[in-house]
CSV table of N, CA, C and O and ligand atoms in Angstrom, one decimal:
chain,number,residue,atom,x,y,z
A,14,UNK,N,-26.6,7.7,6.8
A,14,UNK,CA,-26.7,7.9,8.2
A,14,UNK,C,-27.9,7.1,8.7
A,14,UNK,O,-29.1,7.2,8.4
A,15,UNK,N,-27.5,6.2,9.6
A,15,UNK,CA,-29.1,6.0,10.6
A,15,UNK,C,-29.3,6.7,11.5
A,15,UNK,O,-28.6,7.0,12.4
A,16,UNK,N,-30.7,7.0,11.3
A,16,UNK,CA,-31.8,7.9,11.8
A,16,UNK,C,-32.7,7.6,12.4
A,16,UNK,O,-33.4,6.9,11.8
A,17,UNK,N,-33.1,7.9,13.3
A,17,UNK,CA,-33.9,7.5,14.3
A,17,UNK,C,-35.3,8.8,14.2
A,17,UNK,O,-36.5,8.5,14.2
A,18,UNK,N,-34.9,9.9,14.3
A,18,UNK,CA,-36.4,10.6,13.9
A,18,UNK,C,-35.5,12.1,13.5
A,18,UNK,O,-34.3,12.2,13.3
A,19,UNK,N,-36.4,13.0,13.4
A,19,UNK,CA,-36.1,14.6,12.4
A,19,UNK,C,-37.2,15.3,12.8
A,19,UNK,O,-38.3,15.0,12.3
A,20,UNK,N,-37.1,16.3,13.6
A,20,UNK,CA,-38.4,17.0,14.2
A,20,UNK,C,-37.7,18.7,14.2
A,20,UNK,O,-36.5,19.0,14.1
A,21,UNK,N,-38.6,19.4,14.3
A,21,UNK,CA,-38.1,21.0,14.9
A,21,UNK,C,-39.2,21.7,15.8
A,21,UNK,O,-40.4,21.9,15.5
A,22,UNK,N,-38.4,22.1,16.9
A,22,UNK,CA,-38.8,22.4,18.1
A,22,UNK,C,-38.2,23.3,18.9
A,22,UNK,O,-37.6,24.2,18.3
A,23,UNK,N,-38.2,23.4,20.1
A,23,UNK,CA,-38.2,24.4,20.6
A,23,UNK,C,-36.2,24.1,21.7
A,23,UNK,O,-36.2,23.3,22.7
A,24,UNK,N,-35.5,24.4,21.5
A,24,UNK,CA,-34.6,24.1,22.1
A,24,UNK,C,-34.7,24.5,24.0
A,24,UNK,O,-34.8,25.6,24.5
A,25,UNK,N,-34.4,23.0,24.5
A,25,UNK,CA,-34.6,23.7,25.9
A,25,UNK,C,-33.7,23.7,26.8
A,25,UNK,O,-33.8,23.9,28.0
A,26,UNK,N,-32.3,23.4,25.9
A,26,UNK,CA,-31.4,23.5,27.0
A,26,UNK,C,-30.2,24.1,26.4
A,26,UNK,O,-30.1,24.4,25.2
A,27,UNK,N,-29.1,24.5,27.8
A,27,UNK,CA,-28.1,25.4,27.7
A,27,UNK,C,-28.4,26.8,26.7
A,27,UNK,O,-29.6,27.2,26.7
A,28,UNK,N,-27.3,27.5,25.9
A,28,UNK,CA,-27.9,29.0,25.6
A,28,UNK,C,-28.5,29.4,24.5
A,28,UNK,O,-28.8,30.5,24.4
A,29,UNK,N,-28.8,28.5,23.8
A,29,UNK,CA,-29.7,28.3,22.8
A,29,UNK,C,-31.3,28.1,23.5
A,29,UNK,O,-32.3,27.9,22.8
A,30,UNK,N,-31.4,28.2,24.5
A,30,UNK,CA,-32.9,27.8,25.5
A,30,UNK,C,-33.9,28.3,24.4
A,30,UNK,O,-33.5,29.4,24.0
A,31,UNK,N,-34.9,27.9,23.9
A,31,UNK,CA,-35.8,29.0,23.5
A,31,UNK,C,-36.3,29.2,22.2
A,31,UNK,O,-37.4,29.7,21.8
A,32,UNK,N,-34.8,28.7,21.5
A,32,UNK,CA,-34.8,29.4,20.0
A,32,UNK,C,-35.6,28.2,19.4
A,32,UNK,O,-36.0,27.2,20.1
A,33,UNK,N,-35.9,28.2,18.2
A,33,UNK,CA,-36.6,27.2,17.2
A,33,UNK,C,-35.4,26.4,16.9
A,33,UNK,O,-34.4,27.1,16.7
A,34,UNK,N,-35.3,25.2,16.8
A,34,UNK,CA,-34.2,24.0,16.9
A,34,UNK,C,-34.6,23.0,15.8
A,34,UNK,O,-35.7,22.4,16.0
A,35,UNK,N,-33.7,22.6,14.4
A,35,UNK,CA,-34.1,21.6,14.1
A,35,UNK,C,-33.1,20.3,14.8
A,35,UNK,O,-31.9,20.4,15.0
A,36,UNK,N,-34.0,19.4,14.9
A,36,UNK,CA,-33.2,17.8,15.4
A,36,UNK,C,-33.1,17.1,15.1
A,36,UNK,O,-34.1,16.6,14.6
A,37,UNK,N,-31.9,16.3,15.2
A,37,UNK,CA,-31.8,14.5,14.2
A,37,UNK,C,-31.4,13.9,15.4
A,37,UNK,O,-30.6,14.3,16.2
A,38,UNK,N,-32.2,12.6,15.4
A,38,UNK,CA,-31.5,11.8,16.4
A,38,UNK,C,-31.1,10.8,15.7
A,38,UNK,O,-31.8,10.3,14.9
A,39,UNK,N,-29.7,10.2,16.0
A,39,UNK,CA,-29.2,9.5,15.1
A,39,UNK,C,-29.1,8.3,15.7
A,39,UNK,O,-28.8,8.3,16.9
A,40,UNK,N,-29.3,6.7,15.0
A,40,UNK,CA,-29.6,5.7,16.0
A,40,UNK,C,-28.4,5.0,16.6
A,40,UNK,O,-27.4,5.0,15.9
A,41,UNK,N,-28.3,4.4,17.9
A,41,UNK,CA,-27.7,3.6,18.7
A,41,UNK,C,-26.8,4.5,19.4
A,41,UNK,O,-26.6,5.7,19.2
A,42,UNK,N,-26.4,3.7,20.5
A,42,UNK,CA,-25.7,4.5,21.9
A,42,UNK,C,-24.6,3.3,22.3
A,42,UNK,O,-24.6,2.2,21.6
A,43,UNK,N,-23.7,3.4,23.2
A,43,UNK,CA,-22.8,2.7,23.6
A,43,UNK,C,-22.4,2.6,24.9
A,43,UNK,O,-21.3,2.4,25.4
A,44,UNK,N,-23.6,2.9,25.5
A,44,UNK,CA,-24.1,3.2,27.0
A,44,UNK,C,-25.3,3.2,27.1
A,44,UNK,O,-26.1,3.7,26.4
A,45,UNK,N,-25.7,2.3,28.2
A,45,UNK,CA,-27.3,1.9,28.4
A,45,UNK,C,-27.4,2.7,30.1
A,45,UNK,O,-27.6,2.0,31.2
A,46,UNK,N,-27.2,4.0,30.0
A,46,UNK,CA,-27.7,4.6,31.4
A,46,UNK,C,-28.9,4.1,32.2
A,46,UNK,O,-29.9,4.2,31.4
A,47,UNK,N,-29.2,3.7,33.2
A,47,UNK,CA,-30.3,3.3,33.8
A,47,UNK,C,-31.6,4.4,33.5
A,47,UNK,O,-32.7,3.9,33.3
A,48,UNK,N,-31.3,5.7,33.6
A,48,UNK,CA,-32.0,6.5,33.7
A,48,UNK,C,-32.1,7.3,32.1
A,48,UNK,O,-32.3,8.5,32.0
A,49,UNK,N,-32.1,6.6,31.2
A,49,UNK,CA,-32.3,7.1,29.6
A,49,UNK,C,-33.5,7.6,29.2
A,49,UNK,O,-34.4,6.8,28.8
A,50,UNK,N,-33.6,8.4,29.1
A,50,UNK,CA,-35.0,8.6,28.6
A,50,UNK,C,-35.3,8.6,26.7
A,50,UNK,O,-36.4,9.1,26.3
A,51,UNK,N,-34.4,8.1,26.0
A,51,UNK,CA,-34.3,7.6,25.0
A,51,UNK,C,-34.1,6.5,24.8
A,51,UNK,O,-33.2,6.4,23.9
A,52,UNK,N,-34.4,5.6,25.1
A,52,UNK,CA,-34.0,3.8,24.9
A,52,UNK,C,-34.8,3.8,23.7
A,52,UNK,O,-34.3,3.0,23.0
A,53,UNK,N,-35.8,4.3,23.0
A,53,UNK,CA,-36.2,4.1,21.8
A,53,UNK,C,-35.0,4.4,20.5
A,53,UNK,O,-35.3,4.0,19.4
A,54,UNK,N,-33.7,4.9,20.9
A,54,UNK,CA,-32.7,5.2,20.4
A,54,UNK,C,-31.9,3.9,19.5
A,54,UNK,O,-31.8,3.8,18.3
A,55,UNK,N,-31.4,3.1,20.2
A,55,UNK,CA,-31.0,2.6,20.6
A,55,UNK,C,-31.7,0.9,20.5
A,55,UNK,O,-32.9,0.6,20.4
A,56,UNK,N,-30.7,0.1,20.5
A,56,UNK,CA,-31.2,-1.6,20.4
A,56,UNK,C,-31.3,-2.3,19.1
A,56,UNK,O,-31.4,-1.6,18.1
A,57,UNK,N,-31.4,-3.9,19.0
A,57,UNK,CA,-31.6,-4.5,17.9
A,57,UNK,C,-33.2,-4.3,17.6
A,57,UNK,O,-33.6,-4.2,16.4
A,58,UNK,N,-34.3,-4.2,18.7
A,58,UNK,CA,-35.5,-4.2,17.9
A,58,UNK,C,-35.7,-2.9,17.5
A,58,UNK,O,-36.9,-2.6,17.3
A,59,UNK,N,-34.8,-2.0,17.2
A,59,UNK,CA,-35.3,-0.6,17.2
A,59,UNK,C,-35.2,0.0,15.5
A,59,UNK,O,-34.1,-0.1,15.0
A,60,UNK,N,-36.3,0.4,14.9
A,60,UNK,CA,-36.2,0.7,13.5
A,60,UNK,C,-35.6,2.3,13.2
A,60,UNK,O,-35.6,3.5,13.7
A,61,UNK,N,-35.3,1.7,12.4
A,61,UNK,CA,-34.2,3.3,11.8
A,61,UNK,C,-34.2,3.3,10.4
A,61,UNK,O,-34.3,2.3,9.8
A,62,UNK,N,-34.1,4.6,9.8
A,62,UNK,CA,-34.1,4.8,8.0
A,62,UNK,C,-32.6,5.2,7.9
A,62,UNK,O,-31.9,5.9,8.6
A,63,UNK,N,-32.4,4.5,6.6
A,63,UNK,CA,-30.6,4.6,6.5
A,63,UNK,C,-30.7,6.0,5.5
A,63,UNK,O,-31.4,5.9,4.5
A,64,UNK,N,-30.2,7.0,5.7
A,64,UNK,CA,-30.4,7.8,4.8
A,64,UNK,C,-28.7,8.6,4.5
A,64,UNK,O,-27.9,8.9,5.4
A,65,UNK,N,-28.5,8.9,2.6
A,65,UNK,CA,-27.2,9.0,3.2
A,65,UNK,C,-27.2,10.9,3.2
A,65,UNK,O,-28.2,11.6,2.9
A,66,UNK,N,-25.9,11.6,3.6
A,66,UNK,CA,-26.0,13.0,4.2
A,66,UNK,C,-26.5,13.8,3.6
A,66,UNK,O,-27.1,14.7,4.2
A,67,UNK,N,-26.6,13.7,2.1
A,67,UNK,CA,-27.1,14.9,1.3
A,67,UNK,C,-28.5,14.8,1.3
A,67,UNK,O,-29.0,15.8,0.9
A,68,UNK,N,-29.4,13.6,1.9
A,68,UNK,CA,-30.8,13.2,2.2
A,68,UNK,C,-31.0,14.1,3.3
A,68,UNK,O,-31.8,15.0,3.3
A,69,UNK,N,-30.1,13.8,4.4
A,69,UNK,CA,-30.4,14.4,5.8
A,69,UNK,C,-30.4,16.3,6.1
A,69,UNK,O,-30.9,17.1,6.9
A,70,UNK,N,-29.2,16.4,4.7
A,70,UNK,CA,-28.8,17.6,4.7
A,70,UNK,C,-30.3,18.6,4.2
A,70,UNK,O,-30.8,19.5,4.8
A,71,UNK,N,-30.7,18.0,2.6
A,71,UNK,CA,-31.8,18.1,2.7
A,71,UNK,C,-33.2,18.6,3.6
A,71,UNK,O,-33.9,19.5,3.5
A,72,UNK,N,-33.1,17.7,4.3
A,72,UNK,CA,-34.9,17.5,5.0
A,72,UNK,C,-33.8,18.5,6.6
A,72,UNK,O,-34.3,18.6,7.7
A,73,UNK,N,-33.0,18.9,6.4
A,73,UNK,CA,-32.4,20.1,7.5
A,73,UNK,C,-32.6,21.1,7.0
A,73,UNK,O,-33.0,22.0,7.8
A,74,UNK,N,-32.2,21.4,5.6
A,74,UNK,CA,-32.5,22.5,4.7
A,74,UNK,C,-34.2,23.5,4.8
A,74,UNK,O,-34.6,24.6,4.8
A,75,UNK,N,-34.8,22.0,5.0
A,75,UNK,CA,-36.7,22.0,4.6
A,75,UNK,C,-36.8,22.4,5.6
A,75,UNK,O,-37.2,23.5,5.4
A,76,UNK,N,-36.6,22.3,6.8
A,76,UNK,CA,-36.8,22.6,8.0
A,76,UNK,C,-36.7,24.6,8.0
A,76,UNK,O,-37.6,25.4,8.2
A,77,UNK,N,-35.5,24.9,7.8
A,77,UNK,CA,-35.6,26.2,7.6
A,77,UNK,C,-35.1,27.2,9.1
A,77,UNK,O,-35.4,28.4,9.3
A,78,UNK,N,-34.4,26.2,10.2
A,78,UNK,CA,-34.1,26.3,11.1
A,78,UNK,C,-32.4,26.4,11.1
A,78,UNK,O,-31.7,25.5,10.8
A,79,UNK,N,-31.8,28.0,11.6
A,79,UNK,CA,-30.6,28.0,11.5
A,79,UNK,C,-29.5,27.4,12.7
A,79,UNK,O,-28.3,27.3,12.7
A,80,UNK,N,-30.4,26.9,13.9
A,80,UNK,CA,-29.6,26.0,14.7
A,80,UNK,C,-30.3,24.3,14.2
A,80,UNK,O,-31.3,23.9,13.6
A,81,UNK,N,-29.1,23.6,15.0
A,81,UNK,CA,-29.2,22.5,14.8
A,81,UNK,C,-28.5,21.5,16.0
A,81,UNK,O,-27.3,21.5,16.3
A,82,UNK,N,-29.3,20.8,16.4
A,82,UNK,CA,-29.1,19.9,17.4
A,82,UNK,C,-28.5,18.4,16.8
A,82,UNK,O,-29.2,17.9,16.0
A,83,UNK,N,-27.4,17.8,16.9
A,83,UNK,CA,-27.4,16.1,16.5
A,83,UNK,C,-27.5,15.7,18.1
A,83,UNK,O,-27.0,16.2,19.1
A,84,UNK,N,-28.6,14.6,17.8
A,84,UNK,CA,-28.6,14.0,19.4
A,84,UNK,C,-28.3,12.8,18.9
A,84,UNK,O,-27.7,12.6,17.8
A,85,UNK,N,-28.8,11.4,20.3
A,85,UNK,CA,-28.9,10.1,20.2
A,85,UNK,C,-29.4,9.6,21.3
A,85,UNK,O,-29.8,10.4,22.1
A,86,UNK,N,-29.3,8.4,21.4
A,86,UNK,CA,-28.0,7.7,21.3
A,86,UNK,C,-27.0,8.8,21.1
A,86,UNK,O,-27.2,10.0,21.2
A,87,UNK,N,-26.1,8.1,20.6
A,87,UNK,CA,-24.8,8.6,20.8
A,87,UNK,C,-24.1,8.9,19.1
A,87,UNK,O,-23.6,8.1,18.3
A,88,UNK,N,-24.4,10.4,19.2
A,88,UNK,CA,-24.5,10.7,17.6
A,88,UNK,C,-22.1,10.5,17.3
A,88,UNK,O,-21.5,10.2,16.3
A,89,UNK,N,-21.9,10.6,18.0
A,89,UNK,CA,-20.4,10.2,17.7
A,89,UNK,C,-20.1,9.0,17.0
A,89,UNK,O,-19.1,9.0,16.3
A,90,UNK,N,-21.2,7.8,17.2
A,90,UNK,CA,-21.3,6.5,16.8
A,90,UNK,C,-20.7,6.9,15.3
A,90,UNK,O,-19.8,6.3,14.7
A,91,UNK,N,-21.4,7.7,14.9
A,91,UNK,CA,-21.4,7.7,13.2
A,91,UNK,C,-20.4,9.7,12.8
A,91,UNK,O,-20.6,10.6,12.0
A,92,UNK,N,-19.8,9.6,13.6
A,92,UNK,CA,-18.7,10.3,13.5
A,92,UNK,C,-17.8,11.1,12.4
A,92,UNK,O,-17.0,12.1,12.4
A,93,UNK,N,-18.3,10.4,11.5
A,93,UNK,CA,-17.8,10.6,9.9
A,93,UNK,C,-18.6,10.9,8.8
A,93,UNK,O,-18.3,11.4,7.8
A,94,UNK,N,-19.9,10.6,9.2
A,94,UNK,CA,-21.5,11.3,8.4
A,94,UNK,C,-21.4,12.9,9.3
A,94,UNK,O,-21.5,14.0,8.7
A,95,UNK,N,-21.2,12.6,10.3
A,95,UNK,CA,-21.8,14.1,11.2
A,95,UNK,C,-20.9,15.0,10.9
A,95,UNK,O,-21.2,16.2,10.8
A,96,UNK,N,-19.6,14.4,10.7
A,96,UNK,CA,-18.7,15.3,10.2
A,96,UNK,C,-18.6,15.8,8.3
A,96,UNK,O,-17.9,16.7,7.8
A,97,UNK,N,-19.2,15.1,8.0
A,97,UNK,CA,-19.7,15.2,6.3
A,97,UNK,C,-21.1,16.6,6.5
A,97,UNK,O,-21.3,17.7,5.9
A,98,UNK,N,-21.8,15.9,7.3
A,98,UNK,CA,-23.3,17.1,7.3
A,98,UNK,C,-23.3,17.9,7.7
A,98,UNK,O,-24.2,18.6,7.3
A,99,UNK,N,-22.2,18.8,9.1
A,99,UNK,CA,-21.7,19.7,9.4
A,99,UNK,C,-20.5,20.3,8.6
A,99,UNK,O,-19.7,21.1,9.2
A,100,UNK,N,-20.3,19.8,7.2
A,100,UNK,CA,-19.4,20.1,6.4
A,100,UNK,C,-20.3,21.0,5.7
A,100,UNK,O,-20.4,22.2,5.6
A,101,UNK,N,-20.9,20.0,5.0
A,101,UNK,CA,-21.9,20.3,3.8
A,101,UNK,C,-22.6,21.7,4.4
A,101,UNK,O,-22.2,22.6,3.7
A,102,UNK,N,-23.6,22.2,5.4
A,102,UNK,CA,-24.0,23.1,5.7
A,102,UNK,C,-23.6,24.0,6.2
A,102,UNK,O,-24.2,25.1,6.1
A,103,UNK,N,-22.1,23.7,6.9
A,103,UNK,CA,-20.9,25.2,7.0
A,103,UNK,C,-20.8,25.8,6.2
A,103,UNK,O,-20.1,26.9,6.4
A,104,UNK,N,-21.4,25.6,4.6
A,104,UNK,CA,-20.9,26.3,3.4
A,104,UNK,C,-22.0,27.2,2.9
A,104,UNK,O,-21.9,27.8,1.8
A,105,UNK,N,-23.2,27.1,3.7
A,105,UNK,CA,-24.5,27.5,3.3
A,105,UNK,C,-24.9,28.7,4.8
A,105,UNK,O,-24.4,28.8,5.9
A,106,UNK,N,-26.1,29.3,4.1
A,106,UNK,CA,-26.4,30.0,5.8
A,106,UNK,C,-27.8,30.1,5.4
A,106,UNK,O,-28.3,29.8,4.2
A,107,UNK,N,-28.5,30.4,6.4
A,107,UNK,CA,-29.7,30.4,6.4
A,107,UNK,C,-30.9,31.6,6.2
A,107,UNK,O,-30.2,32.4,6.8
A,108,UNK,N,-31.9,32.2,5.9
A,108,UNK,CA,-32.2,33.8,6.6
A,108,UNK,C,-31.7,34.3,7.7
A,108,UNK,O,-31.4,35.4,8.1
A,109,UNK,N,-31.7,33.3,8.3
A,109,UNK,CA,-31.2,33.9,10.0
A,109,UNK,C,-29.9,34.0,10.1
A,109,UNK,O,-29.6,34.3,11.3
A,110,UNK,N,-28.7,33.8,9.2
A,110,UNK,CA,-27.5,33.5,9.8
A,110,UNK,C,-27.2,32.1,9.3
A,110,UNK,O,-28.0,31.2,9.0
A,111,UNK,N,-25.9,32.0,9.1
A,111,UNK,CA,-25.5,30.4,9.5
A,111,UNK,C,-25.6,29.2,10.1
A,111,UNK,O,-25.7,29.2,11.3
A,112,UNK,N,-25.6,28.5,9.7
A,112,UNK,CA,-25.9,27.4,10.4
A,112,UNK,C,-25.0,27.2,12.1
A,112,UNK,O,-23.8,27.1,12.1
A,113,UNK,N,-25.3,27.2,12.5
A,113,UNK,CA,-24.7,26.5,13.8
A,113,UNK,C,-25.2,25.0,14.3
A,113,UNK,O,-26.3,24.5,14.0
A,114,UNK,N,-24.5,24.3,15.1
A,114,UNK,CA,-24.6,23.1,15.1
A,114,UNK,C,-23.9,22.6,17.3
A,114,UNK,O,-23.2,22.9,18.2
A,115,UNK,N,-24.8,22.0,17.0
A,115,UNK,CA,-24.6,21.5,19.3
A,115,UNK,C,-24.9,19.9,18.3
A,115,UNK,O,-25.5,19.6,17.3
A,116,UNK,N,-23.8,19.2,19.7
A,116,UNK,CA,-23.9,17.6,19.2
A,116,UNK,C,-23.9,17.4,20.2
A,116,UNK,O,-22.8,17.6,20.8
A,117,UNK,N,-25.5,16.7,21.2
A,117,UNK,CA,-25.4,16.2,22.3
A,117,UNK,C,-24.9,14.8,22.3
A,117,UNK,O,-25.6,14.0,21.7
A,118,UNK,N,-23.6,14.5,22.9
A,118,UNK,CA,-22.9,13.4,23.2
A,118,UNK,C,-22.7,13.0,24.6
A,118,UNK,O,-22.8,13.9,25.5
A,119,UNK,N,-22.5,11.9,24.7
A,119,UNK,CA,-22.5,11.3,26.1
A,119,UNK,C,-21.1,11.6,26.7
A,119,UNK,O,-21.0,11.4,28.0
A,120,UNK,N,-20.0,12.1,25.9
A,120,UNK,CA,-18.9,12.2,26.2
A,120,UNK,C,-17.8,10.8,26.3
A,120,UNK,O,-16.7,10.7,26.8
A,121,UNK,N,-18.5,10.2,25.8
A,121,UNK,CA,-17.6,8.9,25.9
A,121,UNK,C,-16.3,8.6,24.3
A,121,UNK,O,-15.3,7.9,24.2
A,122,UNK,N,-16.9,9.2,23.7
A,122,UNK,CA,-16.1,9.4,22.3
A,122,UNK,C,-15.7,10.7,21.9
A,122,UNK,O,-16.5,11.7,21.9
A,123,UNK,N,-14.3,10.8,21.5
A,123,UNK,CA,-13.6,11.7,21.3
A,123,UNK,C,-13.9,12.3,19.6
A,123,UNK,O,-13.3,12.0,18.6
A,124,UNK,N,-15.0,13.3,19.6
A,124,UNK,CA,-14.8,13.9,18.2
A,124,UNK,C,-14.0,13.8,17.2
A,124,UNK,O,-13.0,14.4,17.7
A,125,UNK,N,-13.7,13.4,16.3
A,125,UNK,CA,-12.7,12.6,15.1
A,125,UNK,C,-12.2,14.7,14.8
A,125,UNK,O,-11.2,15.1,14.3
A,126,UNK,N,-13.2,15.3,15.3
A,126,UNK,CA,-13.2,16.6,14.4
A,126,UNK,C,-13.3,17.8,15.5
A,126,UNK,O,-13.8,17.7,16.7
A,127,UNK,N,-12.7,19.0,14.7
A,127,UNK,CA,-13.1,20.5,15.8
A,127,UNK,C,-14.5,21.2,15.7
A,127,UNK,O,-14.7,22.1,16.5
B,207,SF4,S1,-25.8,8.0,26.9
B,207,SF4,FE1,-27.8,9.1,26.6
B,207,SF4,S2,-28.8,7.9,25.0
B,207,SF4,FE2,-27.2,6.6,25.7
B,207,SF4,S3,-28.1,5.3,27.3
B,207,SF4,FE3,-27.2,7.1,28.3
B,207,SF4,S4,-28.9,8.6,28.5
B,207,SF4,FE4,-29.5,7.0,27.0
């Protein structure tokens, strides 16, 4: 997967508001909105670590956080990793419960998956 950063924080939107959130932002978009507040996302000068799922799955595990945000850019881009790393951790739960998973997308790509 390219990766753009991995942090855990505080979720601040829709009904998850509040809860402890871990996040991957995964790199490049396919839309340059005027108003992006991620263009660090995104571009040829922009550095990213190629890491493959069981890496990512990993350092989500370490985190210890049973929600999980995929952002971007535009985490659909890589459509077939996200659908591997939301495989892999459907099969696991956490102290808190299971994993759950929000994939903020731009809406311009159709989920390969349900
Ligand atoms: S879709 Fe999102 S990440 Fe992509 S350019 Fe627009 S605001 Fe930025």
């Amino acid at each position: 997967m390219n990766v753009i950063e991995r942090f855990s924080s505080i979720e601040g939107e829709g009904t998850r508001q509040g809860s402890l959130c871990s996040f991957l932002r995964l790199y490049d978009c396919n839309l340059r909105c005027v108003y992006c507040d991620t263009t660090y996302s995104y571009g040829d000068e922009v550095d990213y670590e190629v890491q493959s799922v069981e890496d990512v799955a990993d350092a989500l595990r370490q985190m210890g956080n049973r929600y999980i945000t995929i952002t971007g850019g535009e985490p659909l881009l890589q459509a077939d990793e996200v659908e591997q790393l939301i495989d892999v951790l459907s099969r696991e739960t956490t102290p808190f419960g299971p994993y759950e998973f929000n994939i903020e997308t731009n809406g311009s790509i159709i989920a390969p998956f349900q």
